[in-house]
Coordinates of C-alpha atoms in Angstrom, one line a residue:
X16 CA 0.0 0.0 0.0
X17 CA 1.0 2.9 -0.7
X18 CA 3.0 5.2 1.7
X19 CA 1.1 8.8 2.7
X20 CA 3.2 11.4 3.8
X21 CA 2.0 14.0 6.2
X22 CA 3.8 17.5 6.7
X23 CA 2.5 18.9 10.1
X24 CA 2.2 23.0 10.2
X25 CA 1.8 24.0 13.5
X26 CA 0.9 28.1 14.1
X27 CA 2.2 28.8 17.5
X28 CA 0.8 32.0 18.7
X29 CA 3.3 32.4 21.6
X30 CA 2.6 35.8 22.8
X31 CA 2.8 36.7 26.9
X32 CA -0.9 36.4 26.6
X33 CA -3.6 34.9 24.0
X34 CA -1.9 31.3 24.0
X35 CA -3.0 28.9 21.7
X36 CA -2.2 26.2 18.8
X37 CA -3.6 25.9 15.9
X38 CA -3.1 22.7 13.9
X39 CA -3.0 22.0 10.2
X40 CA -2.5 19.1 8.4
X41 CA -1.1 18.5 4.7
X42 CA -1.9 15.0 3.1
X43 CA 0.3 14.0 -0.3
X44 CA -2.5 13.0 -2.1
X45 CA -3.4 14.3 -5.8
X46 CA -6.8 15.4 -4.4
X47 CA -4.6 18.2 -1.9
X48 CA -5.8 21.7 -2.1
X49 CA -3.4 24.7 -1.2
X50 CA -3.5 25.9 2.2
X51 CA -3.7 29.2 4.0
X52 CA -2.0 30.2 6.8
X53 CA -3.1 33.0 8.6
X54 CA -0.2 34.6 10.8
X55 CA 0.4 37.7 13.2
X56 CA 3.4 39.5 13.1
X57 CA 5.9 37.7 15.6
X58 CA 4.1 34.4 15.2
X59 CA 6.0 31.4 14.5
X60 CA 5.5 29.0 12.4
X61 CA 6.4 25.0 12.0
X62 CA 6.8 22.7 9.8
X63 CA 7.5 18.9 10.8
X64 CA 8.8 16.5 8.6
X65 CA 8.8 14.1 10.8
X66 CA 11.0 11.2 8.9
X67 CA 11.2 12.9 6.0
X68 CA 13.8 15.5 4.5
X69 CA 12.4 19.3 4.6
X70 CA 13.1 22.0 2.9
X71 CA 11.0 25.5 2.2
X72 CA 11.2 28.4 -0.3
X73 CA 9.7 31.7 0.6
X74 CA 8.3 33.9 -2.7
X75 CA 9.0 37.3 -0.5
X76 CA 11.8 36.8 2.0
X77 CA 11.2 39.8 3.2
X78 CA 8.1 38.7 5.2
X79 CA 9.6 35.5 6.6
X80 CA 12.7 34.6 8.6
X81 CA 13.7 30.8 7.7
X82 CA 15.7 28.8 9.7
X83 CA 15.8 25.1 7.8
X84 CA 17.4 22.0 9.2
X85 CA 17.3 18.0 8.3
X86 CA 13.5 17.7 9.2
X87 CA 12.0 20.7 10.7
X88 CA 11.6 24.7 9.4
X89 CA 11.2 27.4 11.5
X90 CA 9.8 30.6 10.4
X91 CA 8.9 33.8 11.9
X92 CA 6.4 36.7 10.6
X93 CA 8.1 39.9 10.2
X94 CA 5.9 42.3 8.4
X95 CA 2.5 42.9 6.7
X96 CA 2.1 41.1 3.3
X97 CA 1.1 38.0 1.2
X98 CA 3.3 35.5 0.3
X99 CA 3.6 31.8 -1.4
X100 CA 5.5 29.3 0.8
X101 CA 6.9 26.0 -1.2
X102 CA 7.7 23.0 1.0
X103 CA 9.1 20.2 -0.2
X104 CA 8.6 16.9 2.1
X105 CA 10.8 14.1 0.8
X106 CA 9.1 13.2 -2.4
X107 CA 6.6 15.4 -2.2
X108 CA 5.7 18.9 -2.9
X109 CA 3.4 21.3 -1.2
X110 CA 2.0 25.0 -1.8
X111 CA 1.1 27.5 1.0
X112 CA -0.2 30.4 1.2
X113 CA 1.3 32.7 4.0
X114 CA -0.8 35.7 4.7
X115 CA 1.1 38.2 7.7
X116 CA -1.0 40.6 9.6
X117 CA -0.2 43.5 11.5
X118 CA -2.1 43.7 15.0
X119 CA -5.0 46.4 14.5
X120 CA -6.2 48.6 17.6
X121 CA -9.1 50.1 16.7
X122 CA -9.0 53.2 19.0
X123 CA -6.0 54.0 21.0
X124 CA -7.9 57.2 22.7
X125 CA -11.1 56.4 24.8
X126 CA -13.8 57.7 26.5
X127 CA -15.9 56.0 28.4
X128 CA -19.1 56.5 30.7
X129 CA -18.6 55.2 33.9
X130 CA -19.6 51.6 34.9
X131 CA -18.9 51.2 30.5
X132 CA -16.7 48.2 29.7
X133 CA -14.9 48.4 26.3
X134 CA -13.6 45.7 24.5
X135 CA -11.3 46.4 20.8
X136 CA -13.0 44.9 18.3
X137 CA -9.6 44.8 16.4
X138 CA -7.3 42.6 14.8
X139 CA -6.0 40.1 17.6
X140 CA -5.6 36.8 15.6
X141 CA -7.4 35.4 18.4
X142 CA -5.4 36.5 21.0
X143 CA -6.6 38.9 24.0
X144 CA -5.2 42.3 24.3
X145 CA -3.7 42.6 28.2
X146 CA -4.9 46.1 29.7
X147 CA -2.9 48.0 31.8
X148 CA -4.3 50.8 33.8
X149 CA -3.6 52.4 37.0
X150 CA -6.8 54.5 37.8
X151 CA -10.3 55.4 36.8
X152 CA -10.6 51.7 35.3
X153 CA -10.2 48.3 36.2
X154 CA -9.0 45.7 33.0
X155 CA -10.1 41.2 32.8
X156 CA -10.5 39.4 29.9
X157 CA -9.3 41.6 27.0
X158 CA -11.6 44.7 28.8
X159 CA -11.8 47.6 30.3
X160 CA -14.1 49.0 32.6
X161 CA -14.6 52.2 33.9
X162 CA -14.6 52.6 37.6
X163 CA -14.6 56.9 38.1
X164 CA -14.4 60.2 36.9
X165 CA -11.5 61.2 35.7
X166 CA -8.2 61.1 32.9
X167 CA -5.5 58.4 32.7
X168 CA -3.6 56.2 30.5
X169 CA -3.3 53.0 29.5
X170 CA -1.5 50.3 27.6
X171 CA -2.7 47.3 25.8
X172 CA -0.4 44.3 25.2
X173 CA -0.7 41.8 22.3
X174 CA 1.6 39.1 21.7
X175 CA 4.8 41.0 22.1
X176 CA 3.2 44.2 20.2
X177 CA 2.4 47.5 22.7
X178 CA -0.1 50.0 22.3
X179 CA -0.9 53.1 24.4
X180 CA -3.5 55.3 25.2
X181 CA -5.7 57.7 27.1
X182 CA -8.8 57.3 28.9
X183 CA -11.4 59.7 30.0
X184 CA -14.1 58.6 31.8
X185 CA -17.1 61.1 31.9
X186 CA -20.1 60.5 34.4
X187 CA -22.9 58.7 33.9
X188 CA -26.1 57.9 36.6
X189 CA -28.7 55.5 36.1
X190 CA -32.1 55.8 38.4
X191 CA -32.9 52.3 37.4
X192 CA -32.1 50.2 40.1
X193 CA -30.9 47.3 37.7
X194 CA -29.5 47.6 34.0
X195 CA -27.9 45.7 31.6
X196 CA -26.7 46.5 28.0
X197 CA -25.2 43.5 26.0
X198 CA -23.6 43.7 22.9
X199 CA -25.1 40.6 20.8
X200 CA -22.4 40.9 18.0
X201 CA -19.4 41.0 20.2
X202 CA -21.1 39.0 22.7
X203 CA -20.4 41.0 26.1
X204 CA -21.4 43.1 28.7
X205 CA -21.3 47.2 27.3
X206 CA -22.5 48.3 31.0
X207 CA -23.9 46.0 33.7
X208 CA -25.6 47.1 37.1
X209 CA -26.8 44.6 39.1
X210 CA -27.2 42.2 36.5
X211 CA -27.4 39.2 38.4
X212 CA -29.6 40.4 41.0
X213 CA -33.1 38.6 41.0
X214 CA -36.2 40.7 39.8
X215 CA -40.0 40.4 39.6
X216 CA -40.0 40.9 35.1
X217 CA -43.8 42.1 35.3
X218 CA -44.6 41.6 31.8
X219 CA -41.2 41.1 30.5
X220 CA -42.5 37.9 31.2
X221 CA -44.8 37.9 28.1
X222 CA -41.4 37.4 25.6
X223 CA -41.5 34.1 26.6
X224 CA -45.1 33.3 27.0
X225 CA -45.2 34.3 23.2
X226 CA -42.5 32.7 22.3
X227 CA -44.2 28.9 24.1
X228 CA -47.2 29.9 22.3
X229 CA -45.9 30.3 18.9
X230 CA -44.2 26.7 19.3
X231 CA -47.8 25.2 19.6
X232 CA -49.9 27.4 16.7
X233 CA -50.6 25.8 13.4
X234 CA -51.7 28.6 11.7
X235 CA -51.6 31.8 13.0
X236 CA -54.7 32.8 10.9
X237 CA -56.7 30.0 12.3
X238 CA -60.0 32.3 13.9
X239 CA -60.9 31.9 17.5
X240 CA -62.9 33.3 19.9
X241 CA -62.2 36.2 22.9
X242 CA -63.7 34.2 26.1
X243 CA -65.4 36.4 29.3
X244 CA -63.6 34.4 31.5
X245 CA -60.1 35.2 29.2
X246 CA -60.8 38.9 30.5
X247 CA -61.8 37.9 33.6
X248 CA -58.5 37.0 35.0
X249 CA -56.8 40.0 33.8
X250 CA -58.9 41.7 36.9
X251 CA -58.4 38.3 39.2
X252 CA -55.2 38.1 38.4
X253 CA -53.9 41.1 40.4
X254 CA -54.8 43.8 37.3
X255 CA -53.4 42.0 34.4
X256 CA -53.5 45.5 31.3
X257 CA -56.8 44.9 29.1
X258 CA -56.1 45.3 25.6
X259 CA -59.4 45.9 24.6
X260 CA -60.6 43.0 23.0
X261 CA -64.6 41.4 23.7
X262 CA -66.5 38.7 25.3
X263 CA -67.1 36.2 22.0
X264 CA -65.0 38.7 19.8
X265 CA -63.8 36.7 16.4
X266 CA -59.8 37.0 16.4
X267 CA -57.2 35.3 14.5
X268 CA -53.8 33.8 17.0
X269 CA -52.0 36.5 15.0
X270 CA -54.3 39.1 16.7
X271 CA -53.4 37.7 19.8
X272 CA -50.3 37.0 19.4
X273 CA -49.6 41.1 18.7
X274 CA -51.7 42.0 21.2
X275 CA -49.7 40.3 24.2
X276 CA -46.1 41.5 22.4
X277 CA -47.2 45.1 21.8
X278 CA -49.5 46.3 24.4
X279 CA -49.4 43.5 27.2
X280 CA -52.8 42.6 26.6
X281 CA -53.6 40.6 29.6
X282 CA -57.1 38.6 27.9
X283 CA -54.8 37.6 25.0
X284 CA -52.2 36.2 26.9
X285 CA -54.6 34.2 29.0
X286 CA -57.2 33.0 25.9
X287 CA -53.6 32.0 24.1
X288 CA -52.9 29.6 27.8
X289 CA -56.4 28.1 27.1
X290 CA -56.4 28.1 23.4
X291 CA -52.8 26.3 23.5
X292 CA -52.6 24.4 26.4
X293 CA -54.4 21.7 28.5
X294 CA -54.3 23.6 32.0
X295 CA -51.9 26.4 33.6
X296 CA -49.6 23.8 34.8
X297 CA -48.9 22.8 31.1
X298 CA -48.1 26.3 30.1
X299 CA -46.0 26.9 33.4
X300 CA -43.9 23.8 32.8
X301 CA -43.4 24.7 28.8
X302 CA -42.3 28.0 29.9
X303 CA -39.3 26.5 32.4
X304 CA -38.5 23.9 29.8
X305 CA -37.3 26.7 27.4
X306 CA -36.1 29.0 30.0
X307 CA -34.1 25.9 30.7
X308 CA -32.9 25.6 26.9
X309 CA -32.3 29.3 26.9
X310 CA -29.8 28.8 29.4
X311 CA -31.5 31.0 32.0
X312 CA -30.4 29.0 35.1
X313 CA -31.6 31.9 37.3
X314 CA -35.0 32.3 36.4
X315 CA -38.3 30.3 36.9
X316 CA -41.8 31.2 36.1
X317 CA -45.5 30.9 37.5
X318 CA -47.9 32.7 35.3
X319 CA -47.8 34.0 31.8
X320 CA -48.7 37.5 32.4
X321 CA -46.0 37.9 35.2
X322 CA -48.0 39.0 38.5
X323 CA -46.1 38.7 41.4
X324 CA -45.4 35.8 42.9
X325 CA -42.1 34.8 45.2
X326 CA -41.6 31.6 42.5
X327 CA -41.5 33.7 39.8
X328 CA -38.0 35.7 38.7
X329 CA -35.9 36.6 36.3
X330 CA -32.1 38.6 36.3
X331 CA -30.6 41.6 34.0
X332 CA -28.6 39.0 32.5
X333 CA -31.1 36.1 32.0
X334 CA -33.7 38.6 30.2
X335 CA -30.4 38.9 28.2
X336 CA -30.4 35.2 27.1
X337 CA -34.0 35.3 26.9
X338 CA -33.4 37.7 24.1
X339 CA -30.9 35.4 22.6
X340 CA -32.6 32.5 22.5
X341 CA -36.2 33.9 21.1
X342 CA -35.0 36.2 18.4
X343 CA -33.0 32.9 16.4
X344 CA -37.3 32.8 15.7
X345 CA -37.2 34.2 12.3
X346 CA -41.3 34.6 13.1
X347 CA -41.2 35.6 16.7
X348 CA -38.5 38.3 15.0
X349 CA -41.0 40.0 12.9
X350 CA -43.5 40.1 15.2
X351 CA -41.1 41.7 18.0
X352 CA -40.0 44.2 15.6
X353 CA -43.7 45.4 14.1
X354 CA -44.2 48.9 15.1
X355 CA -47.7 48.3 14.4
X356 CA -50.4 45.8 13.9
X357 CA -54.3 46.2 13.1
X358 CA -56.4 43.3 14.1
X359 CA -57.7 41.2 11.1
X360 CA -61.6 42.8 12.0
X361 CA -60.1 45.8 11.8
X362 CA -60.9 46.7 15.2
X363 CA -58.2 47.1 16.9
X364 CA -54.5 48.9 16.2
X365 CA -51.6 48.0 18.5
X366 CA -48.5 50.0 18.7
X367 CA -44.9 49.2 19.8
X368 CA -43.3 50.7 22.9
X369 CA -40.3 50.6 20.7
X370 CA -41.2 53.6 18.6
X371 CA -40.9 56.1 21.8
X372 CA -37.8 55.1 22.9
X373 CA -35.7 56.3 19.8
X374 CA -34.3 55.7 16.5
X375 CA -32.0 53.0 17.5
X376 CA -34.7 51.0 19.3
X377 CA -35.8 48.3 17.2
X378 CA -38.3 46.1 19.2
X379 CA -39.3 46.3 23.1
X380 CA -41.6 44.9 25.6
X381 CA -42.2 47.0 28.6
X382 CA -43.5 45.9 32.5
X383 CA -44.8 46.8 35.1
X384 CA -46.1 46.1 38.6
X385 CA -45.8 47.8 42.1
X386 CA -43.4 45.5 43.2
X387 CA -41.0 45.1 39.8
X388 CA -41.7 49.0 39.4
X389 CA -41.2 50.1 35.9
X390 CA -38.9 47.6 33.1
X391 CA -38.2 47.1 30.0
X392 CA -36.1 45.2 27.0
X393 CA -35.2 47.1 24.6
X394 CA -33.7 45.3 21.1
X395 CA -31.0 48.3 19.5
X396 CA -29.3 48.5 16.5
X397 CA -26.3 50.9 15.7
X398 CA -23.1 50.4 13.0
X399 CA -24.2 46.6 12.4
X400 CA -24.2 45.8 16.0
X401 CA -27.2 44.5 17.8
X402 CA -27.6 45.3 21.3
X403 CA -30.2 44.1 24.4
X404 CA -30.8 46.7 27.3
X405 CA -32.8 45.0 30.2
X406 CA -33.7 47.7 32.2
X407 CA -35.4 47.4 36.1
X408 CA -36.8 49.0 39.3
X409 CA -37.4 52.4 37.7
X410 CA -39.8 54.6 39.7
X411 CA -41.6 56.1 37.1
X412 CA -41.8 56.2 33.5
X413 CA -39.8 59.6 32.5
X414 CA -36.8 57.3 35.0
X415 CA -37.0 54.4 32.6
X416 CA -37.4 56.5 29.3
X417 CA -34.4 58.7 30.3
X418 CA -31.9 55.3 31.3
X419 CA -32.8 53.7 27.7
X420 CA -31.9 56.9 26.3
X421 CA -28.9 56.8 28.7
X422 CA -28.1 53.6 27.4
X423 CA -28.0 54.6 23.5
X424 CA -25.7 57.2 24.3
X425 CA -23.2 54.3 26.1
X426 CA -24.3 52.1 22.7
X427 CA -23.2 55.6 20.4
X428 CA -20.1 55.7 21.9
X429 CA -18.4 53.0 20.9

């Protein structure tokens, strides 16, 4: 049978911080496509022969440093640029592709809001730049966070590349006594406040209730009927908000379905339990099973509608994953985005609480109840990021309104 060579090219990224190895395997078969190799200035790069004789030629020396002996090559990045990289493994002949990158900072000046963490979106390779500050700012996991007022500088290490800068951090108060602003593209925390604190949601709840419901509809046209005892519970409940719909009223689910997302209506959520599910511990138990897949390991739900009840909490940073994990719903998306929905009888016209919070504000779902106070979830978009702001514990409406604008200021200044 005949004897397959392999050439092993391992990328080393040996830096003081960012450690890892990346493995790539080259087969001599007739079937072998070229390879690319990625590196970062500084990086280091091996080829093993193993057995076999090596030997390499590089089409831009300039790029490469090449240190060749019976069975091994060395070679180390030295500058931005593109280059083809022949190896020749006993018999055998290979092509590579060598593209050398500089490290990229995106800006070396900041200014942040306090309580703001930043992280670069730049360049790394993979590695995570090491912060160095002495005031105003605390620095962990490739961030830095803003701690107080005031002006100092920093430095970033990557690999064995430096970078410095200067930080000012300008004031920033939120009334909201819990708030949260994740950014969903580079997947962390922009600003956090109390974030894993437990909270009543109030009718934050209601993403989720929608969400369980849409998993059971057929047809979202299907026509149903309003029941008494649908708006009965919105009063029994503890004062569950009445969207307006009528004892025996012909609806579609979709009329629902808006109705609960928009406005909070309190009869839809509850004719959308009976309409979908055998009995309220059904619904309850659906509900926990995709909190559960959500990965929302500090929340757990009673009701639907989100009344107060010991049993029933969520925190900043689960509402976060709730976000996550409903939105991959291309139709739960829509809906959550719709600035505005008439009922299919024409009857009734629901509204978004999106549209008064903002340009950047594309979907939201507010609550409220005395003891969650005023919340809401707020879905943002700016410069191709998404971003979720769970806000909580505001004491009045102007509070919450002016911390989500608050937040889009920390989201614009990026």
């Amino acid at each position: 049978m005949k004897k397959i060579i392999i050439a092993f090219i391992v990328l080393c990224l040996a830096g003081a911080i960012g450690y890892g190895v990346n493995e790539y395997n080259i087969y001599s078969s007739t079937t072998m496509k070229k390879k690319e190799v990625v590196l970062y200035e500084q990086d280091v790069l091996h080829v093993d022969g193993g057995k076999e004789k090596v030997s390499a030629k590089v089409g831009n020396p300039s790029l490469l440093d090449v240190n060749v002996n019976k069975h091994a090559i060395k070679l180390v990045a030295k500058k931005k640029g593109k280059t083809d990289l022949k190896v020749k493994c006993g018999y055998k002949n290979f092509n590579v592709k060598v593209d050398v990158r500089p490290y990229q900072i995106s800006h070396k000046d900041l200014t942040l809001f306090v309580g703001q963490s930043y992280k670069d979106p730049g360049d790394f390779g993979g590695k995570v730049p090491n912060y160095q500050v002495k005031d105003y700012a605390t620095s962990k996991n490739g961030m830095i966070t803003a701690t107080k007022v005031g002006k100092t500088s920093y430095k970033a290490t990557i690999g064995n590349t430096m970078f410095k800068g200067n930080l000012t951090v300008k004031p920033m108060n939120f009334m909201s006594e819990g708030l949260t602003i994740y950014d969903n593209t580079d997947h962390y925390n922009l600003y956090s406040k109390n974030s894993d604190k437990r909270i009543n949601p109030a009718s934050i709840t209601k993403v989720l209730s929608v969400y369980t419901y849409l998993k059971t509809i057929k047809s979202l046209d299907e026509k149903v009927k309003v029941k008494q005892s649908d708006i009965d519970q919105c009063y029994s409940c503890g004062g569950a908000y009445i969207s307006g719909f009528k004892a025996n009223e012909t609806v579609t689910y979709r009329d629902l379905i808006y109705s609960a997302l928009l406005v909070s209506g309190g009869e839809a959520i509850f004719g959308l339990e009976r309409l979908c599910f055998k009995n309220k511990e059904a619904m309850r138990n659906a509900m926990n099973k995709y909190a559960k897949e959500a990965g929302m390991n500090h929340s757990h739900f009673e009701n639907p509608v989100g009344m107060s009840n010991p049993s029933h909490y969520m925190t900043g940073n689960d509402i976060v994953k709730m976000m996550k994990f409903v939105l991959k719903d291309p139709t739960f998306k829509k809906m959550f985005f719709t600035k505005s929905y008439q009922t299919t009888n024409k009857k009734h016209t629901f509204k978004s609480p999106s549209s008064g919070y903002g340009k950047l504000a594309k979907g939201a779902k507010t609550g409220y109840t005395v003891a969650a106070k005023m919340c809401i979830v707020v879905c943002s978009q700016y410069k191709g990021h998404t971003f979720f702001i769970a806000q909580t514990g505001a004491n009045n409406k102007i509070d919450r309104f002016n911390d989500i604008r608050k937040a889009h200021q920390i989201i614009t200044n990026l």
